[in-house]
PDB file of C-alpha atoms in Angstrom:
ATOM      1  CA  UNK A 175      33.604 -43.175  -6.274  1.00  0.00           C
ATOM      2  CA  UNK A 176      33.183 -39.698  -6.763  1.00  0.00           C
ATOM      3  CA  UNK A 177      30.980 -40.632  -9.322  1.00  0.00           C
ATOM      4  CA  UNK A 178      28.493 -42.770  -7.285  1.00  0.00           C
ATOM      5  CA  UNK A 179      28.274 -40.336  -4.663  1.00  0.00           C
ATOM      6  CA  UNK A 180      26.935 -37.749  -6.996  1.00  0.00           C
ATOM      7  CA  UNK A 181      24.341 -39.816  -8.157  1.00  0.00           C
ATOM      8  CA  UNK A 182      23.217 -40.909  -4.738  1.00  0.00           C
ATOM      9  CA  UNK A 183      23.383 -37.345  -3.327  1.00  0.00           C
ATOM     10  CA  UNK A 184      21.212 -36.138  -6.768  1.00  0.00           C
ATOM     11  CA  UNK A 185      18.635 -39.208  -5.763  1.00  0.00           C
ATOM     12  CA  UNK A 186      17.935 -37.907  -2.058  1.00  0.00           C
ATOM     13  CA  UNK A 187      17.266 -34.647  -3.104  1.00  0.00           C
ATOM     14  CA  UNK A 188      15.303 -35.992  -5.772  1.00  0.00           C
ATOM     15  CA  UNK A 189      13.534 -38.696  -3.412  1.00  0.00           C
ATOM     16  CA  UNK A 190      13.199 -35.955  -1.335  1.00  0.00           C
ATOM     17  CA  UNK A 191      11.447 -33.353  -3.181  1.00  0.00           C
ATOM     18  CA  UNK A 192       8.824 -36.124  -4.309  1.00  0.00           C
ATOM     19  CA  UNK A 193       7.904 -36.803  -0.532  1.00  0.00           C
ATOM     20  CA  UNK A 194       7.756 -33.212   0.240  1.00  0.00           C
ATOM     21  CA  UNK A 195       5.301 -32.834  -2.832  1.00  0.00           C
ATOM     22  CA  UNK A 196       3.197 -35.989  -2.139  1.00  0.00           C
ATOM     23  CA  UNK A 197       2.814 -35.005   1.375  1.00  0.00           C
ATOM     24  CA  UNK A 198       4.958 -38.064   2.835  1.00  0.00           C
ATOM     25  CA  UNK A 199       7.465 -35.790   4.868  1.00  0.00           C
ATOM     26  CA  UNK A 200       6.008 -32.526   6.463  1.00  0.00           C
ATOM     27  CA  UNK A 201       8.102 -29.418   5.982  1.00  0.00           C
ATOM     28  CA  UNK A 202       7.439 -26.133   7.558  1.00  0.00           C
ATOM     29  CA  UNK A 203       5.388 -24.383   4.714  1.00  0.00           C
ATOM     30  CA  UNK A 204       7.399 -21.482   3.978  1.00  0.00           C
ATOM     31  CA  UNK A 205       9.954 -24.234   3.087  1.00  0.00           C
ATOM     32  CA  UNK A 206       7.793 -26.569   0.510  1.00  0.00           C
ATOM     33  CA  UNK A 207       7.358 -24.985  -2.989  1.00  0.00           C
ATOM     34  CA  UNK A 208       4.208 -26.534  -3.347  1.00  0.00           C
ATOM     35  CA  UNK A 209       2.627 -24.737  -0.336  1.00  0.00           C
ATOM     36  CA  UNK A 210       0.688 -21.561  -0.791  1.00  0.00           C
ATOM     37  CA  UNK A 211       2.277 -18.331  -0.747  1.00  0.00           C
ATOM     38  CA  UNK A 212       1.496 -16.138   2.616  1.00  0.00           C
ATOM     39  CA  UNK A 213       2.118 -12.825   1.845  1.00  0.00           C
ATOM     40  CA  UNK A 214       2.493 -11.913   5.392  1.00  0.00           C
ATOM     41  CA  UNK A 215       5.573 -14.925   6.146  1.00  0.00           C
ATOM     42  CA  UNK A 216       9.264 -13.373   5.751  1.00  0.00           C
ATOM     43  CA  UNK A 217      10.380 -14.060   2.461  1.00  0.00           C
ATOM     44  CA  UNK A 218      13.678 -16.826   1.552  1.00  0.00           C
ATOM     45  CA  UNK A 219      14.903 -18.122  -1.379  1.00  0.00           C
ATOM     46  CA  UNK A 220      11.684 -20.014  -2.642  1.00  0.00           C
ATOM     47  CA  UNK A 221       9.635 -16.478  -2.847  1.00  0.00           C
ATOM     48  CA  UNK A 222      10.690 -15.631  -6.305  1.00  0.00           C
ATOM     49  CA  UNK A 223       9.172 -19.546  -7.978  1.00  0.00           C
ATOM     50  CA  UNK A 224       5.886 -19.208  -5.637  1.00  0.00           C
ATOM     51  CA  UNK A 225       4.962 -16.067  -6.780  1.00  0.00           C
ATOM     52  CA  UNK A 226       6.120 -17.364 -10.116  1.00  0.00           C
ATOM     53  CA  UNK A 227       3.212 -20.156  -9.748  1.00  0.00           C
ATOM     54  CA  UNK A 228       1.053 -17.674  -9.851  1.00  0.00           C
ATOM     55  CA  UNK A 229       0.719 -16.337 -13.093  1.00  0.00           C
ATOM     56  CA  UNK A 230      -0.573 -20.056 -14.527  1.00  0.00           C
ATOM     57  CA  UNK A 231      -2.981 -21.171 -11.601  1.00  0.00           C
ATOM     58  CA  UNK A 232      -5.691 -18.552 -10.786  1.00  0.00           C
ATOM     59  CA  UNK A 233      -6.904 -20.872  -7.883  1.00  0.00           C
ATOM     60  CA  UNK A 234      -3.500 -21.153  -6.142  1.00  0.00           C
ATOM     61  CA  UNK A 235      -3.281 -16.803  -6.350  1.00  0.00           C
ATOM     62  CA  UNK A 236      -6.608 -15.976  -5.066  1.00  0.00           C
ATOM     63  CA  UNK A 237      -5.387 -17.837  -2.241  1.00  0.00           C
ATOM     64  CA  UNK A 238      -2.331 -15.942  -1.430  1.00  0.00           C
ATOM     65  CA  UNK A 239      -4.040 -13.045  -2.079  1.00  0.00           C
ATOM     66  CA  UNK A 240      -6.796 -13.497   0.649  1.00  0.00           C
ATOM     67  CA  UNK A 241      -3.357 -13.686   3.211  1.00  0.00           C
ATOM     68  CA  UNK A 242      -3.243 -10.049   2.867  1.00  0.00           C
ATOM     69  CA  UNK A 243      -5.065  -7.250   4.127  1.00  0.00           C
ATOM     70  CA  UNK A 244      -5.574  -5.499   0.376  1.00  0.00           C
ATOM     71  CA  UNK A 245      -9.200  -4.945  -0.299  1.00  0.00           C
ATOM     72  CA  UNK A 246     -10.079  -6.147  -3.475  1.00  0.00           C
ATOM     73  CA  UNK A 247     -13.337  -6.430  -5.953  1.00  0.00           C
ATOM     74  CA  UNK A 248     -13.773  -8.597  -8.956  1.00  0.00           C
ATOM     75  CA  UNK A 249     -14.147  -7.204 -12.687  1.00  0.00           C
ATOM     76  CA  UNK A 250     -16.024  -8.469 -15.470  1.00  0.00           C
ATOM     77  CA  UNK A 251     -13.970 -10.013 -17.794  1.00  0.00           C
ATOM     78  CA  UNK A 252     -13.891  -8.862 -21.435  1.00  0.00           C
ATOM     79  CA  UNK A 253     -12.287 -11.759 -23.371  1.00  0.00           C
ATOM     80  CA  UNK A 254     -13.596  -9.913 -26.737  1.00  0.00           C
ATOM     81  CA  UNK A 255     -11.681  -6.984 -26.098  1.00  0.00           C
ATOM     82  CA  UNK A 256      -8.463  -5.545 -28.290  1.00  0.00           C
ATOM     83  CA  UNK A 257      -6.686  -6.053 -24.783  1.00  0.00           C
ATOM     84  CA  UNK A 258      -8.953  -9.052 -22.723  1.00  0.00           C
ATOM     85  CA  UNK A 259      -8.799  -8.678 -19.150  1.00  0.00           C
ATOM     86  CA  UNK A 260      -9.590 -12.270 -17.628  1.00  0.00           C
ATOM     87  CA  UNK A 261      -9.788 -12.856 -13.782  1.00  0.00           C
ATOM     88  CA  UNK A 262      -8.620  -8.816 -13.312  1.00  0.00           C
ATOM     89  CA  UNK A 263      -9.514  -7.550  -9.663  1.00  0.00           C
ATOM     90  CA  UNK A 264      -9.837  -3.796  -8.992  1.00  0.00           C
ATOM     91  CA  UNK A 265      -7.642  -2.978  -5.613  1.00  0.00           C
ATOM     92  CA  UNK A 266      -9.169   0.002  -3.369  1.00  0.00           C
ATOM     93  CA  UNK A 267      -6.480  -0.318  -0.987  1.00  0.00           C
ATOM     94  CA  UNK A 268      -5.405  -1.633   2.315  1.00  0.00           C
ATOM     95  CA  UNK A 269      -3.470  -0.912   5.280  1.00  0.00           C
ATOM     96  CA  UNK A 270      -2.011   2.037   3.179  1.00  0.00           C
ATOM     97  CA  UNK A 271      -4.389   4.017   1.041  1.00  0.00           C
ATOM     98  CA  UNK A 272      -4.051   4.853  -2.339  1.00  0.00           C
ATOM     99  CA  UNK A 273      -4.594   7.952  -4.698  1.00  0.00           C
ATOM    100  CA  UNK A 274      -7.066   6.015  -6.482  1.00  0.00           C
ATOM    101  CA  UNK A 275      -8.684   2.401  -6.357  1.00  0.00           C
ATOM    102  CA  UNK A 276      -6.348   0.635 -10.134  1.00  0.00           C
ATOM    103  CA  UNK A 277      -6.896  -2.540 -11.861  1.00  0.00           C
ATOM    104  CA  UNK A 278      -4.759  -5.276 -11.899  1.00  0.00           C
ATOM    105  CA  UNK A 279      -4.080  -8.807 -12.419  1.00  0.00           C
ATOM    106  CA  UNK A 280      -4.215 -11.086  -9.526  1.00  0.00           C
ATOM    107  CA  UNK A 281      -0.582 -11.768  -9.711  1.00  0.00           C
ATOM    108  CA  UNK A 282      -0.035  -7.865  -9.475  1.00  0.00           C
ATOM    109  CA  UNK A 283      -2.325  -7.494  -6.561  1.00  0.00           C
ATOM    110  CA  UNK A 284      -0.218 -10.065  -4.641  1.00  0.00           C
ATOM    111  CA  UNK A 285       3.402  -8.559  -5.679  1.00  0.00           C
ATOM    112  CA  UNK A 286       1.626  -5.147  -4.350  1.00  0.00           C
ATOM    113  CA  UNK A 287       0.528  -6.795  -1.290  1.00  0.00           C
ATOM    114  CA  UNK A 288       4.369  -8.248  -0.938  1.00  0.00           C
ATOM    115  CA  UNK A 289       6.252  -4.559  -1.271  1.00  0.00           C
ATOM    116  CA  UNK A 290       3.755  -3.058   0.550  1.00  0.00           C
ATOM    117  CA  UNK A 291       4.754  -5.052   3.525  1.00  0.00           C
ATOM    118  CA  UNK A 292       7.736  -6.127   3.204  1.00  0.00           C
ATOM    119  CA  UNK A 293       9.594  -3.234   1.556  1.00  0.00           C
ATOM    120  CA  UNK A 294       7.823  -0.114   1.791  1.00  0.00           C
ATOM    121  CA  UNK A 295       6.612  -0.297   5.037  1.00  0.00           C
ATOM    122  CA  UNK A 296       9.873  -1.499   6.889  1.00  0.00           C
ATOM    123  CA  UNK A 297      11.941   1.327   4.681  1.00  0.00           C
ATOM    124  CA  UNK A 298       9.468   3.978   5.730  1.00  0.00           C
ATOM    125  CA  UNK A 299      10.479   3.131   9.690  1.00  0.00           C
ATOM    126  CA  UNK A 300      13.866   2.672   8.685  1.00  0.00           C
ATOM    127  CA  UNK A 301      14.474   6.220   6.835  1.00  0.00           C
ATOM    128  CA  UNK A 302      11.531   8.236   9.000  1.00  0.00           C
ATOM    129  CA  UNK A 303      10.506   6.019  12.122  1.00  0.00           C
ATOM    130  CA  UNK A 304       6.847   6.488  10.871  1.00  0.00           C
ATOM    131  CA  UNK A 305       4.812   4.077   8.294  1.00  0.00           C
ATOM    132  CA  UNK A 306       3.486   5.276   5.068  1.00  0.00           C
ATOM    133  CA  UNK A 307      -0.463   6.347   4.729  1.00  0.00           C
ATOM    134  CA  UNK A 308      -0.867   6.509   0.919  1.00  0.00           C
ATOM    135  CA  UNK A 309       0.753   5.530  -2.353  1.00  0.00           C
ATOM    136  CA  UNK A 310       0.351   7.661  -5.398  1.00  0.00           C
ATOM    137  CA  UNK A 311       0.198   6.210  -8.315  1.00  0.00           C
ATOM    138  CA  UNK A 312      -0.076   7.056 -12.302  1.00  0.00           C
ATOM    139  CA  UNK A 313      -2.510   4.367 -13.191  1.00  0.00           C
ATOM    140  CA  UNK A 314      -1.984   0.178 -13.964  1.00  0.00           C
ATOM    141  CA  UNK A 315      -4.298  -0.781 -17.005  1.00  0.00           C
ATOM    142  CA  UNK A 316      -4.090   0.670 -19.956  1.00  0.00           C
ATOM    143  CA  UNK A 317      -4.322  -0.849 -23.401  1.00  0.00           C
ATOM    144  CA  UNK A 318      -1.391   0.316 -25.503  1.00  0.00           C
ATOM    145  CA  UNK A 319       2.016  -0.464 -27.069  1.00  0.00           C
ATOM    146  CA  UNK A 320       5.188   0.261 -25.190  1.00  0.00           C
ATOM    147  CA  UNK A 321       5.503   3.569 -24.491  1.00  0.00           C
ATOM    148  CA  UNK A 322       2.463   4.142 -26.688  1.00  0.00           C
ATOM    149  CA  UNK A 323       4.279   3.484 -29.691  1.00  0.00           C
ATOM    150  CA  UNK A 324       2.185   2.830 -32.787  1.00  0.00           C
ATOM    151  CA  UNK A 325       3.458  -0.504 -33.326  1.00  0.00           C
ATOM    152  CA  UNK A 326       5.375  -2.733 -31.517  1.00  0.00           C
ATOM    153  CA  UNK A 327       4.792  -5.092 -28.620  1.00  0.00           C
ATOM    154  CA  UNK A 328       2.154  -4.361 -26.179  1.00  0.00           C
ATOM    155  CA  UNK A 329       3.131  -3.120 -22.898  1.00  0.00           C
ATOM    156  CA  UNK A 330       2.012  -5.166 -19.325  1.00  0.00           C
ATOM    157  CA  UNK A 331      -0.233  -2.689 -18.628  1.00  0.00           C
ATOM    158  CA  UNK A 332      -2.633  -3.752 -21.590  1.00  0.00           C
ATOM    159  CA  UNK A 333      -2.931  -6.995 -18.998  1.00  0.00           C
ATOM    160  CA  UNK A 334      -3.013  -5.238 -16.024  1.00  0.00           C
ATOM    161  CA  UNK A 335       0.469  -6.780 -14.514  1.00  0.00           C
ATOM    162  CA  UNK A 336       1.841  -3.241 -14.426  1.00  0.00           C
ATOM    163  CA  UNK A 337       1.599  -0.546 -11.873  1.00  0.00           C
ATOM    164  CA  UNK A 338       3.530   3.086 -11.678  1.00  0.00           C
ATOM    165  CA  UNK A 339       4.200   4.570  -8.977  1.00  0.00           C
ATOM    166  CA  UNK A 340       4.703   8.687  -8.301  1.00  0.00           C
ATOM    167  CA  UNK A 341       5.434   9.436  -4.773  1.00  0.00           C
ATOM    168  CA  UNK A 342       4.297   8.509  -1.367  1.00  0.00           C
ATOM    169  CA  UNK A 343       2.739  10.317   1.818  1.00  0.00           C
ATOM    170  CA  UNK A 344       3.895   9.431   5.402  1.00  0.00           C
ATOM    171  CA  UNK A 345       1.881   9.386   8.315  1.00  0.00           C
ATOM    172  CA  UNK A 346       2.386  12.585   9.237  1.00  0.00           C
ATOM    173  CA  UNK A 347       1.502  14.328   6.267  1.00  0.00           C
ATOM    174  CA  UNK A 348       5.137  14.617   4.516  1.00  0.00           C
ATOM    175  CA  UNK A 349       4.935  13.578   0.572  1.00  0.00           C
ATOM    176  CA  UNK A 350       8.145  11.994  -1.230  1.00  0.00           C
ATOM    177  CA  UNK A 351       7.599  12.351  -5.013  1.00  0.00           C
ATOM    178  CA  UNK A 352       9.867  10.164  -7.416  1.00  0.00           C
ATOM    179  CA  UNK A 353      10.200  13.124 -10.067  1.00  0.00           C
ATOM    180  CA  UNK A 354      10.985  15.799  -7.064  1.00  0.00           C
ATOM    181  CA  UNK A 355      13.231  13.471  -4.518  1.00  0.00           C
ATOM    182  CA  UNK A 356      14.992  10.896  -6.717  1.00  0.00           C
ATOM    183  CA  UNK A 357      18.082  13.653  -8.027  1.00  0.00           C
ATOM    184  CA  UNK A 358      18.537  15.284  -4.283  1.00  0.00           C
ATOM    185  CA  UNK A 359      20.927  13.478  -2.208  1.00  0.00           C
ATOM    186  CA  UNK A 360      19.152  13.508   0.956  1.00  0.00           C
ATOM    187  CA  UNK A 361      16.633  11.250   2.983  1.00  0.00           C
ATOM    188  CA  UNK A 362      13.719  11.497   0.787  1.00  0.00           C
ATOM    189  CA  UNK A 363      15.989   9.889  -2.211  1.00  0.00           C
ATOM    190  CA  UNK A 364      18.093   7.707   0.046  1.00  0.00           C
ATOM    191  CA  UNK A 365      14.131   6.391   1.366  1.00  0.00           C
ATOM    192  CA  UNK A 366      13.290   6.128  -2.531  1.00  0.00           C
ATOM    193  CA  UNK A 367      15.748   3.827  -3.416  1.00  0.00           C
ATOM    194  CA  UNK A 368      15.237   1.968  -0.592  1.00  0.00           C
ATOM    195  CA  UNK A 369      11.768   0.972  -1.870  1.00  0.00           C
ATOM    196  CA  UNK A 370      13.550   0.725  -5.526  1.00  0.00           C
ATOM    197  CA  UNK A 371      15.617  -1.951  -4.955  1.00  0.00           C
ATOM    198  CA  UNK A 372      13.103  -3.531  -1.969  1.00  0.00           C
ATOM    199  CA  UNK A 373      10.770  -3.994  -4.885  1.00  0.00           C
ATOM    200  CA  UNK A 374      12.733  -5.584  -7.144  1.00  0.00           C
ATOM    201  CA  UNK A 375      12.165  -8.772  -4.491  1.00  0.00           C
ATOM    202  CA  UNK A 376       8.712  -8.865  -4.898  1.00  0.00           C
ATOM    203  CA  UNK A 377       7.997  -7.511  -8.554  1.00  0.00           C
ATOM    204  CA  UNK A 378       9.833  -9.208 -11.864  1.00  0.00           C
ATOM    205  CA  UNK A 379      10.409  -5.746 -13.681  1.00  0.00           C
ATOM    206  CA  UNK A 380      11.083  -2.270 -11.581  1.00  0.00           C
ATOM    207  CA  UNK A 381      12.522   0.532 -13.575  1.00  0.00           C
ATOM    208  CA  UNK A 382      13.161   3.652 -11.960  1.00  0.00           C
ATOM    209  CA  UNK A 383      14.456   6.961 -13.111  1.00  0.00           C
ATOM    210  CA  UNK A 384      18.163   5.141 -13.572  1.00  0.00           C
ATOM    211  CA  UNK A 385      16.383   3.224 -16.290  1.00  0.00           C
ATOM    212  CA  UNK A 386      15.198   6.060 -18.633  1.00  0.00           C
ATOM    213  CA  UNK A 387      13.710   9.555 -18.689  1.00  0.00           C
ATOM    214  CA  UNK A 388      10.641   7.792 -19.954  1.00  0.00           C
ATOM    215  CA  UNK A 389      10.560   6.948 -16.109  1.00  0.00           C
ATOM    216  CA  UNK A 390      11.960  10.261 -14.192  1.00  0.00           C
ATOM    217  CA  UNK A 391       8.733  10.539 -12.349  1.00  0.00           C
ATOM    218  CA  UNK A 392       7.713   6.876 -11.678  1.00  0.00           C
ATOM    219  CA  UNK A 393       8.696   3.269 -10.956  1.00  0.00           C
ATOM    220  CA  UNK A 394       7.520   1.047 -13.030  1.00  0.00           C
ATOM    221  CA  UNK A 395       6.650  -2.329 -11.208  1.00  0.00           C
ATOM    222  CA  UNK A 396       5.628  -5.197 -13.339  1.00  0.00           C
ATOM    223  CA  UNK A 397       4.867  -9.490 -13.040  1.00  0.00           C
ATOM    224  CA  UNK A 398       5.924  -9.688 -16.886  1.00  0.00           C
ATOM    225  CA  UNK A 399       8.243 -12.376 -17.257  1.00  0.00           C
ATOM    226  CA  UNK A 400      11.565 -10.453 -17.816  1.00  0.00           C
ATOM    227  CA  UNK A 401      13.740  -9.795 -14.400  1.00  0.00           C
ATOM    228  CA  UNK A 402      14.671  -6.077 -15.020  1.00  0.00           C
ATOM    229  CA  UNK A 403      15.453  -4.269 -11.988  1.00  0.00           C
ATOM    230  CA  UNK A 404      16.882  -0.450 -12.454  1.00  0.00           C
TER     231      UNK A 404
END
């Protein structure tokens, strides 16, 4: 019996997920994993495969990206290149400003989008009861090895799926800076690792100063397909 009602249980979900997909039973779309991601929506369990989705369909990411506010330009692809850069975008910012304009993938651009809104933003007004005006950042692209080894793997920045991160500035003009703030026991490092582990939700690899002294004055945020988050 037991048996049988395993098999019938297994065949609803299964019946299920195929009427969900074909469009037979209408689900709210936050709740069908076939529905575009909206950056903006609160995330849930199914954030992690959508963004996921991304990495393989270029359509279905440009159009989770434009549910954001980030401002974003095209780059010319270089498919000859030692390190080819193929559908890259170059991100000059959005509701928070950034040190400088960086390149990224458009998976990248969209796990930005996700922790600027949903993690860095909401910490900000949790730790200082202001938002954040500006990110500073090290740089994304960069076509090398990891840690600029002379052989070895290449890192995700030679793709553009990686992004560190210094330091912030509030909207009043106060800076937190990951190499100055993260040892202090305070609000500035209690705020940092806030966003540290915040990110981890929307990014597949964040590595903080925990990780590594290769990262005391960054995070590291990444759409590789590890799941590192330290």
């Amino acid at each position: 019996m037991g048996r049988w009602l395993f098999w019938g249980v297994l065949l609803a979900i299964a019946g299920g997920a195929v009427s969900v997909w074909r469009g037979w039973l209408e689900v709210p779309p936050q709740w069908n994993p076939w529905a575009p991601l909206d950056i903006k929506a609160a995330p849930n369990w199914l954030t992690g495969y959508k963004l996921m989705r991304l990495r393989s369909d270029p359509a279905l990411c440009e159009q989770a990206l434009s549910s954001s506010d980030l401002r974003v330009s095209p780059q010319a692809d270089s498919p000859g290149a030692k390190c080819p850069l193929v559908g890259a975008l170059r991100v000059q910012g959005g509701g928070v400003a950034l040190s400088s304009s960086f390149i990224a993938s458009c998976p990248l651009a969209v796990a930005y989008a996700m922790f600027e809104h949903h993690t860095l933003q909401p910490a900000a007004q949790s730790v200082y009861g202001q938002k954040i005006a500006r990110v500073d950042h090290l740089g994304s692209f960069a076509c090398r090895n990891v840690y600029s080894r002379e052989s070895g793997a290449l890192s995700r920045h030679a793709s553009a799926d990686a992004l560190d991160i210094a330091g912030f500035r509030l909207a009043g003009g106060r800076t937190i800076s990951v190499l100055r703030d993260w040892p202090k026991q305070n609000q500035d490092a209690e705020f940092l690792r806030q966003v540290r582990d915040g990110a981890c939700e929307s990014f597949s690899v964040v590595l903080s100063p925990d990780y590594n002294a290769a990262h005391r004055n960054h995070f590291h945020v990444d759409v590789g397909r590890w799941s590192v988050c330290r």
